[in-house]
Structure formats: C-alpha cells, structure tokens
Coordinates of C-alpha atoms in Angstrom, one line a residue:
M12 CA 83.6 124.8 135.1
E13 CA 85.2 122.1 135.6
Q14 CA 87.7 120.6 133.7
P15 CA 89.3 117.9 133.3
Q16 CA 92.8 117.4 134.9
E17 CA 95.6 118.9 132.8
E18 CA 96.6 117.1 129.2
M19 CA 99.4 115.8 129.2
S20 CA 101.8 114.1 126.8
F21 CA 101.1 110.9 124.2
L22 CA 105.2 109.9 125.7
A23 CA 103.4 110.8 128.9
H24 CA 100.0 108.9 128.7
L25 CA 102.1 105.8 127.7
E26 CA 104.1 106.2 130.4
I27 CA 101.1 106.0 132.9
L28 CA 99.3 103.5 130.3
R29 CA 102.3 100.7 130.9
W30 CA 102.8 100.8 134.6
H31 CA 98.6 100.1 134.9
I32 CA 99.4 97.0 132.7
I33 CA 102.7 96.2 134.7
R34 CA 100.2 95.7 138.3
A35 CA 97.4 95.0 136.7
T36 CA 99.8 91.5 135.3
M37 CA 101.4 91.6 139.0
V38 CA 98.2 90.7 140.2
I39 CA 97.4 88.1 138.0
I40 CA 100.3 86.0 137.9
A41 CA 100.5 86.1 141.6
V42 CA 97.1 84.6 141.9
A43 CA 97.7 82.4 138.4
L44 CA 100.6 81.1 140.8
L45 CA 98.2 80.3 143.7
A46 CA 96.1 78.7 141.7
F47 CA 99.5 76.2 140.4
F48 CA 100.0 75.6 143.8
F49 CA 96.2 74.6 144.4
K50 CA 96.0 73.1 140.9
T51 CA 94.8 69.6 142.8
Y52 CA 91.4 71.4 144.3
I53 CA 91.4 73.4 141.0
F54 CA 90.7 70.5 139.0
K55 CA 89.3 68.1 141.0
Y56 CA 86.0 70.4 142.3
I57 CA 86.6 73.2 139.4
I58 CA 87.5 71.6 136.0
L59 CA 86.3 67.8 136.4
P60 CA 83.1 67.9 138.0
H61 CA 81.6 68.2 134.0
T62 CA 82.0 64.7 133.6
Q63 CA 80.1 64.0 136.1
G64 CA 76.7 62.7 136.0
D65 CA 76.0 64.0 139.2
F66 CA 76.7 67.5 138.6
P67 CA 74.1 70.1 139.7
T68 CA 73.0 71.5 136.3
Y69 CA 72.7 67.6 135.0
Q70 CA 71.0 66.9 137.7
F71 CA 68.3 69.8 137.1
F72 CA 67.6 69.4 133.9
C73 CA 67.3 65.6 135.2
E74 CA 64.9 66.6 137.8
I75 CA 62.8 68.4 135.1
G76 CA 62.5 65.5 132.5
R77 CA 60.8 63.1 134.9
Y78 CA 58.9 65.6 136.4
F79 CA 57.2 65.8 132.9
G80 CA 57.4 61.6 133.0
S81 CA 61.0 60.5 130.9
E82 CA 63.8 59.9 131.9
T83 CA 66.6 62.1 129.4
D84 CA 70.4 61.6 129.1
F85 CA 70.7 64.1 132.1
C86 CA 70.3 61.4 134.9
Q87 CA 73.1 59.4 133.9
Q88 CA 75.6 58.7 136.7
K89 CA 78.2 60.0 134.3
L90 CA 79.0 61.2 131.0
P91 CA 80.1 58.9 128.6
L92 CA 83.6 59.7 127.1
V93 CA 87.2 60.2 128.7
I94 CA 89.6 62.6 129.4
Q95 CA 93.1 61.8 128.7
N96 CA 96.5 63.3 127.9
R97 CA 98.2 62.4 124.6
T98 CA 101.1 64.5 125.4
M99 CA 104.5 64.5 127.5
T100 CA 103.8 68.2 128.3
G101 CA 100.2 68.2 128.2
Q102 CA 98.9 67.6 132.2
F103 CA 101.2 70.2 132.6
S104 CA 100.3 72.7 129.9
A105 CA 96.9 72.5 131.0
T106 CA 97.7 73.2 134.3
L107 CA 99.7 76.1 133.2
W108 CA 97.0 77.8 131.5
I109 CA 94.0 76.6 134.6
S110 CA 96.1 79.2 136.3
F111 CA 96.5 82.1 133.9
W112 CA 92.8 82.0 133.7
T113 CA 91.9 81.4 137.2
G114 CA 93.9 84.5 137.7
L115 CA 93.0 86.8 135.2
V116 CA 89.1 85.6 136.9
V117 CA 90.0 86.1 140.0
G118 CA 92.0 89.2 139.1
F119 CA 89.1 90.9 136.8
P120 CA 88.6 93.5 139.3
Y121 CA 91.6 94.5 140.0
L122 CA 92.7 95.4 136.0
M123 CA 88.7 97.3 135.7
Y124 CA 89.8 99.7 139.1
E125 CA 94.1 99.7 137.2
M126 CA 92.1 100.8 133.5
W127 CA 89.8 103.3 135.6
R128 CA 93.1 104.5 137.6
F129 CA 94.1 105.6 133.8
I130 CA 91.3 107.2 132.6
S131 CA 89.4 108.6 135.1
P132 CA 92.1 111.7 134.8
G133 CA 90.7 112.6 131.8
L134 CA 86.8 112.9 133.5
Y135 CA 85.2 115.9 135.3
Q136 CA 84.6 115.5 139.4
K137 CA 81.2 114.1 139.2
E138 CA 82.4 111.2 136.7
R139 CA 85.7 109.9 138.7
K140 CA 83.1 109.6 141.6
M141 CA 81.8 107.3 139.3
A142 CA 85.0 105.1 140.3
K143 CA 82.9 102.9 142.8
G144 CA 80.2 102.1 141.2
F145 CA 82.0 101.1 138.0
I146 CA 84.4 98.7 138.9
G147 CA 81.6 97.4 140.8
I148 CA 78.7 96.5 138.4
T149 CA 81.6 95.5 135.6
S150 CA 83.5 92.7 137.9
I151 CA 79.4 91.7 139.4
L152 CA 78.6 91.2 135.4
F153 CA 81.6 89.6 133.8
F154 CA 80.7 87.1 137.5
V155 CA 77.9 86.7 136.7
G156 CA 78.7 86.2 132.8
V157 CA 81.3 83.6 134.0
L158 CA 78.9 81.7 136.4
F159 CA 75.9 81.5 133.3
G160 CA 78.5 80.3 131.5
Y161 CA 80.1 77.1 134.0
Y162 CA 77.0 76.4 134.8
I163 CA 74.3 76.4 131.5
I164 CA 76.6 76.9 128.5
A165 CA 79.6 74.5 129.8
P166 CA 77.7 71.5 131.3
L167 CA 74.6 71.7 128.2
S168 CA 78.0 71.4 125.6
I169 CA 80.5 69.3 127.4
H170 CA 77.3 66.9 127.7
F171 CA 76.0 67.1 124.0
F172 CA 79.3 66.6 122.6
A173 CA 80.0 63.7 125.4
T174 CA 77.0 62.0 124.5
Y175 CA 76.8 61.9 121.0
S176 CA 77.8 59.2 118.7
V177 CA 77.6 58.8 115.0
V178 CA 76.8 55.6 115.4
D179 CA 73.6 54.5 117.6
G180 CA 74.8 53.6 121.5
G181 CA 78.8 54.7 121.2
Q182 CA 80.2 51.4 120.7
M183 CA 82.1 52.0 117.5
V184 CA 83.1 54.9 118.6
K185 CA 84.2 56.6 121.6
N186 CA 84.6 59.6 123.0
E187 CA 88.4 59.8 124.5
I188 CA 89.0 63.8 124.8
D189 CA 92.1 65.1 124.7
I190 CA 92.8 67.2 128.0
A191 CA 93.6 70.2 126.1
S192 CA 90.0 70.2 123.8
Y193 CA 87.9 70.0 127.3
I194 CA 89.8 72.6 128.7
D195 CA 89.4 75.1 126.0
M196 CA 85.6 74.0 125.2
L197 CA 85.4 74.9 129.0
R198 CA 87.7 77.9 128.8
S199 CA 85.6 79.6 125.7
S200 CA 82.0 78.7 127.6
V201 CA 83.3 80.7 130.9
I202 CA 85.4 84.0 130.0
S203 CA 82.8 84.2 126.5
C204 CA 79.9 84.2 129.0
G205 CA 81.3 86.6 131.1
L206 CA 82.8 89.1 128.4
I207 CA 79.1 88.8 126.7
F208 CA 77.9 90.2 130.0
E209 CA 79.8 93.4 130.2
L210 CA 77.6 94.1 127.0
P211 CA 76.2 97.2 129.1
V212 CA 78.7 99.0 130.5
V213 CA 80.7 99.2 126.5
I214 CA 76.7 100.4 125.4
Y215 CA 77.0 103.0 128.5
F216 CA 80.6 104.2 126.9
L217 CA 79.5 104.3 123.4
A218 CA 76.4 106.3 124.0
K219 CA 78.6 108.9 126.5
L220 CA 80.5 108.6 122.8
G221 CA 77.6 109.8 121.3
I222 CA 78.2 106.7 119.2
V223 CA 75.3 105.2 120.2
T224 CA 71.4 106.1 121.5
A225 CA 68.0 104.4 122.8
D226 CA 66.5 105.2 119.6
F227 CA 69.0 103.8 117.7
L228 CA 68.9 100.1 120.0
R229 CA 65.1 100.7 119.7
K230 CA 65.0 100.7 116.2
Y231 CA 67.6 97.8 115.2
R232 CA 66.4 95.6 118.8
K233 CA 64.8 93.1 115.7
H234 CA 68.8 93.0 114.7
A235 CA 70.0 92.3 117.9
I236 CA 67.4 90.0 118.6
I237 CA 68.9 88.0 114.8
V238 CA 72.3 88.3 116.3
T239 CA 71.4 86.7 119.7
L240 CA 70.3 83.9 117.6
I241 CA 73.6 83.9 115.7
L242 CA 75.7 84.2 118.7
A243 CA 73.7 81.2 120.6
A244 CA 74.1 79.0 117.9
I245 CA 77.7 80.1 117.7
I246 CA 78.6 79.2 121.3
T247 CA 76.0 76.4 121.9
P248 CA 75.7 72.7 121.1
P249 CA 72.9 72.2 118.0
D250 CA 69.9 72.3 120.0
V251 CA 67.0 74.3 119.9
A252 CA 66.3 74.6 124.2
S253 CA 70.3 75.3 124.3
Q254 CA 69.9 77.8 122.0
V255 CA 67.0 79.5 124.0
I256 CA 68.1 79.4 127.1
V257 CA 71.5 81.1 126.1
S258 CA 68.9 83.7 124.0
I259 CA 67.4 84.7 127.1
P260 CA 69.6 86.6 129.3
I261 CA 71.5 87.9 126.0
L262 CA 68.6 89.5 124.9
I263 CA 67.9 90.9 129.2
L264 CA 71.0 92.4 129.0
Y265 CA 69.8 94.3 125.0
E266 CA 67.2 95.5 127.4
V267 CA 69.3 97.2 129.4
S268 CA 71.6 98.2 127.8
I269 CA 68.6 100.6 125.9
F270 CA 67.9 101.2 129.6
V271 CA 71.7 102.8 130.0
A272 CA 71.4 104.6 126.7
K273 CA 68.7 106.6 127.5
I274 CA 69.6 107.5 131.5
V275 CA 73.5 108.8 130.0
Q276 CA 71.4 110.7 127.3
K277 CA 68.8 112.3 129.6
R278 CA 72.4 113.7 132.0
Q279 CA 73.6 114.6 129.1
E280 CA 70.4 116.5 127.8
R281 CA 70.7 118.1 131.5
T282 CA 74.0 119.6 131.8
K283 CA 73.6 121.0 127.7
L284 CA 70.8 122.3 130.1
N285 CA 72.4 124.2 132.9

C-alpha cells in the first residue's frame, strides 16, 4: 500500500516550516517594496477612486436608480468627504501599510504554494498530485473575494458613511476622514472578503479530517443562514440592500461547500471499499 513519506521529528518539521515561512515572507516583502516604488499609481488609481462619484460601482447603482425613475446619492460627482492626514508620519505609515497589504494580496498564490509544500510530504502520492489544483483554486477564490470586497463591500461602506450625517445636508458636521481610518475600512473590506471566499477550501480539509460532513452542513443550513446574515450586518453598512448583496455569495459558497464535503465523503468511502 502506498504510504506518505517517512516521518520526521518535531524539530525537523519546525525547521522546514521556518524556511517555508522565510521564503514566503521574502516574496511578500519583495512585492511590498515594488508597491512602495509605485505608491503614487496605487493610491491614485486603486486606493482613492472610492471617493469619486465616477467609481464603477456608484455609476452602476446610479443607473439602476435612474432606470426606476429616481436620482440616488450614487449619482453624485464627488462624495461629501475629505481625506486628510493629521499626523507627521501619517502618509508615510499609510504607504507602508498599503505596500504590505499589496504584497500579501499579490503574493497569496506563492504563500499557498509554500503551505502546500509543507503539508504535501505527509500525504499520499495521489493527494500530492492535487497541488496545482489546490494552489489554483485557493488563489482564484481569494482573488474573487478580494474583487468582491473592492467593488461591492468597500464602495457601499465608504459611500454610506461618507454620505451619512447627523444633521440633514451635512453642513454643520463635515466628514473629514483621517487617511488611516479610510485605509482601514478599505483594507478590512477587501481582505475579509478574500478570506471568507476560502470557505470551500476550509470545508474540504475539515471534511478530509472527518470533522464535518455534507449531512452535517445540510442539517445546520438554517443556522448558517442566520450566521451569514449576522456576518453581513457586521461587514456592511446598516442597510438591508447591502446585507442582501453580501449574503448571496456567502450562501452560494456554503452550498458549494456542501457539494465539496459530499465529494470528499464519497472518495473516502470508495477508498475504504478498495
């Protein structure tokens, strides 16, 4: 019978893990340094466009409103907010953080590659052949989540809080947002969605370990819906439309996870029979 590679000591595993982490970190740092060099382009065309009324998401919802005969706040030429820096090192710190997160996002496939290289020696030959599929699927899901966060969650959140005012018209209390606060909202929206979209991958490994099954996921589907709505309420502005928009892909991912768990269970049953 085919066996995984020979077992190693705990310290040997730690040493191997250390080098995987070092290599992944070096790649992330290299991309971060490159991002720092192109900071002007990144801030102008990726970070700050959410403050402009011509951002694609705003235009899309504006056209939907016009289709139904109403002029919404999404049709504004510019959001009623000012991005400002109030500390001596604020802009430099913002550049460092954006460079780091850019390195992490762009370097994510290589991070998954190093992770797979660490765990693959403990797997069977057939399972190790899935390396390319694992790296590809996790990367695609992550980038789709990042794009969803960038084009849906982030603009909806930024637009809501930029246009919200305790006084009608917003003349008495103006939204002058610190650059660190703005970047934190953008970052949390994008990265959190990227991680949430990894749900099928997480379920795959949990199913492989026998922790969850397709029947278990079906049984607690109603509970998952409630958790999804709570999660959507946390990461989106407090309006029903935004929460529904966020809930739909998460629920789809949950159904995909059930399908993934079912496939894993069938494969394990087939292996036992053989």
